CSV table of C-alpha atoms in Angstrom, one decimal:
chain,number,residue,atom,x,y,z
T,273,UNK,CA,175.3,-147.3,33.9
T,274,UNK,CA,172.5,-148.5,32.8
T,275,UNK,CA,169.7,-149.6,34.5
T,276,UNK,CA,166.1,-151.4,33.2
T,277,UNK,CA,163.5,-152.4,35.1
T,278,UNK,CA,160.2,-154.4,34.0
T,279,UNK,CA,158.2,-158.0,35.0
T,280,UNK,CA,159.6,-157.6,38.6
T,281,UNK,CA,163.3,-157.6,37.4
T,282,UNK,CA,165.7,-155.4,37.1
T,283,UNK,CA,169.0,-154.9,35.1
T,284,UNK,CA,172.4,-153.2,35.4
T,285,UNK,CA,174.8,-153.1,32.2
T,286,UNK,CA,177.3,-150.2,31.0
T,287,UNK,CA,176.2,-150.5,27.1
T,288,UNK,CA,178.1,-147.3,26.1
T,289,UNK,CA,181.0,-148.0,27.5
T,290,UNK,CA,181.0,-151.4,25.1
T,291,UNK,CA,180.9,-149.0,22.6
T,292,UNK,CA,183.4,-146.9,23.3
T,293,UNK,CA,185.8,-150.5,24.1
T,294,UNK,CA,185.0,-151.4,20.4
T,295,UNK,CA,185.5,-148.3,18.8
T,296,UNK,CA,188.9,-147.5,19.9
T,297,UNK,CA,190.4,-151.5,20.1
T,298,UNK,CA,188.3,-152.6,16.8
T,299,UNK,CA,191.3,-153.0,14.8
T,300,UNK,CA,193.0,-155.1,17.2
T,301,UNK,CA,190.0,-157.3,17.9
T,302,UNK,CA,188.8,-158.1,14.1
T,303,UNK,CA,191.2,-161.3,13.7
T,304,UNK,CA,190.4,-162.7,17.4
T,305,UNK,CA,188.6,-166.0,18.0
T,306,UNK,CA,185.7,-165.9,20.5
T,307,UNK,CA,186.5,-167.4,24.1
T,308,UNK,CA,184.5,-168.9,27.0
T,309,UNK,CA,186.3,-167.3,29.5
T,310,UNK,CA,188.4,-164.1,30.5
T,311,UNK,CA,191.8,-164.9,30.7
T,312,UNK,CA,193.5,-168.6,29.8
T,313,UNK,CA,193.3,-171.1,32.9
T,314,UNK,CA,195.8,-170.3,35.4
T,315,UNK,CA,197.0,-166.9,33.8
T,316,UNK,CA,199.5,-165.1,35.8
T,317,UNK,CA,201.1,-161.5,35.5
T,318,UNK,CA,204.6,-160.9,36.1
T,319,UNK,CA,206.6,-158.2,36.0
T,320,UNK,CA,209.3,-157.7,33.4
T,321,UNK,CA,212.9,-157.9,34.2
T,322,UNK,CA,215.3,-155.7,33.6
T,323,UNK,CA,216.1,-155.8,29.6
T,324,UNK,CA,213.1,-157.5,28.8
T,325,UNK,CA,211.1,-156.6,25.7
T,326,UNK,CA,207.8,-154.0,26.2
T,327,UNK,CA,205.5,-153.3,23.9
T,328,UNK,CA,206.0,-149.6,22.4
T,329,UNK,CA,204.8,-146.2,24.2
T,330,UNK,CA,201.5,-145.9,21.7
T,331,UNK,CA,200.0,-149.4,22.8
T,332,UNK,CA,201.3,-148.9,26.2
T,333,UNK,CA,198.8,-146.0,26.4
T,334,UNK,CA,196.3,-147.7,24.9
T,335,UNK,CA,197.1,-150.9,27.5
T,336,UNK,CA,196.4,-148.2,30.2
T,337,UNK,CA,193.4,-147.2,28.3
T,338,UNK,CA,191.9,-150.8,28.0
T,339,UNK,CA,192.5,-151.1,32.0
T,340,UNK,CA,190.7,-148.1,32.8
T,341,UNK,CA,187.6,-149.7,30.9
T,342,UNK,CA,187.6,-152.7,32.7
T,343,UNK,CA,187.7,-151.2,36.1
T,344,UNK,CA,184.6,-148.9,35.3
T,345,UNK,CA,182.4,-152.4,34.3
T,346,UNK,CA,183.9,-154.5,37.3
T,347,UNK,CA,183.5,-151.5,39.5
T,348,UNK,CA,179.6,-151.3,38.3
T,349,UNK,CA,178.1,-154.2,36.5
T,350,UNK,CA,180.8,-157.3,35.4
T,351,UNK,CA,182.3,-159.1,38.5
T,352,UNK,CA,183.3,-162.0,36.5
T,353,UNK,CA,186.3,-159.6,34.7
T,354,UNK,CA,187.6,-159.0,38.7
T,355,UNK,CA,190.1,-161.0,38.5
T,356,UNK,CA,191.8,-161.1,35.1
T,357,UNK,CA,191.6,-157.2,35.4
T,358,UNK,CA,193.6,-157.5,38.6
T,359,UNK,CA,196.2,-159.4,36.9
T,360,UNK,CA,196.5,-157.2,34.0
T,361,UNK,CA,196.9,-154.2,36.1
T,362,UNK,CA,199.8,-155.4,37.5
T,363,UNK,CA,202.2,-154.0,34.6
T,364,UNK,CA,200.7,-150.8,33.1
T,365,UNK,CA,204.0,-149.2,32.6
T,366,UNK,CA,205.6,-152.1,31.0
T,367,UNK,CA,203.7,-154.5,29.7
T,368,UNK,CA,204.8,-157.1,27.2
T,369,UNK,CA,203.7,-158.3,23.9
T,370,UNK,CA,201.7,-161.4,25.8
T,371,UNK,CA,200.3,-159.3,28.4
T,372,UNK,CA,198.7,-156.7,25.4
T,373,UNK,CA,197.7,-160.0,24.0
T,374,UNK,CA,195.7,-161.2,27.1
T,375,UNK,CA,194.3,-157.7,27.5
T,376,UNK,CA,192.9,-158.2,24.2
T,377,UNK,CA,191.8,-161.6,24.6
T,378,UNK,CA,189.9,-160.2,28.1
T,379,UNK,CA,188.6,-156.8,25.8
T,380,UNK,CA,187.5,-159.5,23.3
T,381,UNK,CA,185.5,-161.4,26.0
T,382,UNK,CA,183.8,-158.7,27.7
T,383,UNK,CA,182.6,-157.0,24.1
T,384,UNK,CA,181.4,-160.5,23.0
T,385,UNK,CA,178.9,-160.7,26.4
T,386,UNK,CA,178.0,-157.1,26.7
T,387,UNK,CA,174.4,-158.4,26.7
T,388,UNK,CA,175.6,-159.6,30.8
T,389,UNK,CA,175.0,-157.8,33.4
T,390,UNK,CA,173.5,-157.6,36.8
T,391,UNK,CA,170.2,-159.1,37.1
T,392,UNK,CA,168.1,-158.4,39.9
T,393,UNK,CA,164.8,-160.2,40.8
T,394,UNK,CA,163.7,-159.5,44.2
T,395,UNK,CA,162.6,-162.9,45.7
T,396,UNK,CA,160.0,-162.9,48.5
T,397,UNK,CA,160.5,-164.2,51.8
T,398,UNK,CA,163.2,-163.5,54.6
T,399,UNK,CA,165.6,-161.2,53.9
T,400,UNK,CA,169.0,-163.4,53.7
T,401,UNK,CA,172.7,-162.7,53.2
T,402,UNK,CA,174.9,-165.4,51.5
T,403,UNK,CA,178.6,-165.1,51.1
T,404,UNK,CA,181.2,-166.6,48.7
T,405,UNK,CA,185.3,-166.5,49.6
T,406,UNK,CA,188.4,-168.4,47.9
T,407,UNK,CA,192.2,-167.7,47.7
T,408,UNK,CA,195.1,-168.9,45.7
T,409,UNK,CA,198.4,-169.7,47.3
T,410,UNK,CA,200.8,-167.1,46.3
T,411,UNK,CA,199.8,-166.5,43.2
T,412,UNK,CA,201.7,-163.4,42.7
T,413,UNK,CA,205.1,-164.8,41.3
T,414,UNK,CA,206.6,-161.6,42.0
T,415,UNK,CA,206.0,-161.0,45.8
T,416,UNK,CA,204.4,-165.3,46.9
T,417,UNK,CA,201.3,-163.0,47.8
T,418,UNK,CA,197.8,-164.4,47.9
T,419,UNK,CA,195.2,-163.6,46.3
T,420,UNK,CA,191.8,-163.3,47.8
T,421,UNK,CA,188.3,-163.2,46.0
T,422,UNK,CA,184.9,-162.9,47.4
T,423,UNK,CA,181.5,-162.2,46.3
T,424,UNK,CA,178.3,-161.6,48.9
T,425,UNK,CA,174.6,-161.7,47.7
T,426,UNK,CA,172.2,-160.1,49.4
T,427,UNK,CA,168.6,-161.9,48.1
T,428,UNK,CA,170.5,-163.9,45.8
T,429,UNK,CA,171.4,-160.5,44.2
T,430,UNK,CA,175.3,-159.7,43.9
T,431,UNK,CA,175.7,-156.5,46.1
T,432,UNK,CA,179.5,-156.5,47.0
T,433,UNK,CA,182.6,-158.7,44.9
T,434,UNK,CA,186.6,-158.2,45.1
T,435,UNK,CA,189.8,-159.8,43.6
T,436,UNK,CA,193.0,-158.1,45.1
T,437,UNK,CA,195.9,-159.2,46.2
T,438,UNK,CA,196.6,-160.0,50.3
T,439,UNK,CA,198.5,-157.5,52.8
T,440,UNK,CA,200.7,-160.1,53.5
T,441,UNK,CA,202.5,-163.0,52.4
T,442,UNK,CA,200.8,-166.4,54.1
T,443,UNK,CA,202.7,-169.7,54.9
T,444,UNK,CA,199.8,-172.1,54.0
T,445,UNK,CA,196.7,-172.4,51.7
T,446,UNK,CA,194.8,-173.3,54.7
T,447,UNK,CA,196.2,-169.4,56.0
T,448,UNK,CA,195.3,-167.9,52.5
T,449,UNK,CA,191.7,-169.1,52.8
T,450,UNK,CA,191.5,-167.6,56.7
T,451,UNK,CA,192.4,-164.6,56.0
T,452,UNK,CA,190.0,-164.2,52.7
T,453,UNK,CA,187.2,-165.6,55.0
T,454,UNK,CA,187.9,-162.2,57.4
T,455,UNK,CA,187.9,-160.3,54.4
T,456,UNK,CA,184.6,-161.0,53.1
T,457,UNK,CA,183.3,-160.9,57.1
T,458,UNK,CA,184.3,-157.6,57.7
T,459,UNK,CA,182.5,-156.9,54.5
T,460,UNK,CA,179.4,-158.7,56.1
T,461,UNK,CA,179.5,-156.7,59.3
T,462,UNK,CA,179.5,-153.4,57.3
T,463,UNK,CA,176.6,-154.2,55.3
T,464,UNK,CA,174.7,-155.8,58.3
T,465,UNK,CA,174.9,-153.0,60.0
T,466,UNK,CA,173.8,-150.6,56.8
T,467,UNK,CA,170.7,-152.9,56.1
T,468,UNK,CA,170.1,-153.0,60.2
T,469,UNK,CA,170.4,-148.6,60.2
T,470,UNK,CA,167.7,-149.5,57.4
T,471,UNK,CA,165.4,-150.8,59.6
T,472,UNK,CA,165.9,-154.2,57.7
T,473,UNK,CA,166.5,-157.6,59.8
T,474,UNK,CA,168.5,-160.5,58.4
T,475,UNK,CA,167.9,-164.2,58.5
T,476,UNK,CA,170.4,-165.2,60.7
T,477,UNK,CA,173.2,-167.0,61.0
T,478,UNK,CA,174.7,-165.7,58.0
T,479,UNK,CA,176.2,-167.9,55.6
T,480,UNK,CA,179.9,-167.7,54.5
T,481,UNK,CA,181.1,-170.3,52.4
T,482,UNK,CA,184.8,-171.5,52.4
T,483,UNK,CA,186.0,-174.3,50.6
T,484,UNK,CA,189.1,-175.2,52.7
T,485,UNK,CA,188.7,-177.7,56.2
T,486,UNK,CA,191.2,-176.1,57.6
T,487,UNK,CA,190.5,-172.8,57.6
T,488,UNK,CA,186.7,-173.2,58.8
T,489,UNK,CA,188.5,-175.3,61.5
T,490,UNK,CA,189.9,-172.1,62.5
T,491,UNK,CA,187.1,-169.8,61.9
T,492,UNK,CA,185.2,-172.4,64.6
T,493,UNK,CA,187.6,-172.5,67.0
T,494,UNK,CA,189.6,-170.5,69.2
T,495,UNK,CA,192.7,-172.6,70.3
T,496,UNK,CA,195.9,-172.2,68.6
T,497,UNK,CA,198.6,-174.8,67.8
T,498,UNK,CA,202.5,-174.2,66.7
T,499,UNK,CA,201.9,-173.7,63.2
T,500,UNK,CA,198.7,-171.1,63.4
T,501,UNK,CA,199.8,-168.8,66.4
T,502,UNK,CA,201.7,-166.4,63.7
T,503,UNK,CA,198.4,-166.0,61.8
């Protein structure tokens, strides 16, 4: 990575590793149209059946290669490729001709913003924790599984993110959401108690936002009815 610092602001990007991305995929990226986002709206992965056309052993190495990439910058400095990179990873032993085409698509986006990165300006005042959750409703056509997503800023600076697939299979988006909101609390209570072994105390209550009614219904309360008591 690398990291820049100056006017009270600091910077995280992984410019050689652009480099690298456009060296080895140039060719297939030269006739490609710029995009505004990752992956097409609503973009799922799902594995080929049996018989179904792959893409030949040469590109499927270099489909593993282009993968491997985008881990390293979500892992370190590019959140918003999370989730398109989850997708993708789904099939890297037999990917299809439109799944090397949306992995080009996503190399294309991510060279065309390698100026992004994360941006860190310290502000003054309390120290605060702010959380972010969502889910899909089995969008895993494969096995109905949900996908969860989170991001948590600490200071307004992104500190911890994740897009990955649920443990299990959930009966309701209301159930989806729940369980991504104790996802991205367990992920709180970890760093709450890293920043309190710090020495550093939080602005509390901490904040987790959800956008479904349901599910903050049950993170409020304890009672159970019919249709949560398997949850």
């Amino acid at each position: 990575c690398n990291v820049k610092n100056g006017n009270d602001c600091g910077w995280i990007g992984q410019p050689h590793l652009y480099k690298n991305m456009e060296k080895k995929f140039s060719e297939f990226l030269i006739t490609l149209k710029s995009t505004n986002t990752p992956s097409a709206p609503g973009f799922h992965v799902v594995r080929p059946i049996e018989g179904s056309t792959v893409i030949d052993e040469a590109r499927q190495k270099m489909y593993r290669s282009g993968i491997g990439m985008l881990l390293y910058l979500v892992k370190h400095s590019r959140p918003d490729l999370a989730n398109s990179t989850r997708e993708l990873s789904k099939v890297m032993d037999s990917a299809t001709e439109g799944q090397w085409k949306e992995l080009l698509r996503v190399l294309k986006y991510a060279i065309d913003t390698k100026n992004k990165g994360l941006r860190m300006k310290l502000k003054r005042g309390t120290w605060e924790l702010k959380t972010f959750s969502d889910a899909d409703f089995a969008g895993d056509k494969d096995t109905r599984i949900s996908v969860t997503g989170f991001v948590l800023y600490f200071m307004g600076i992104p500190i911890s993110w994740r897009s990955r697939g649920q443990k299990g299979v959930t009966l309701s988006t209301t159930e989806a959401e729940y369980v991504a909101c104790s996802e991205v609390v367990k992920e709180v209570v970890y760093v709450v108690q890293l920043l309190k072994q710090m020495g550093i105390k939080l602005k509390c209550p901490i904040m987790v936002h959800v956008d479904n009614i349901g599910a903050i219904f049950l993170a409020e309360n304890q009672s159970t009815s019919d249709r949560t008591k398997h949850v």
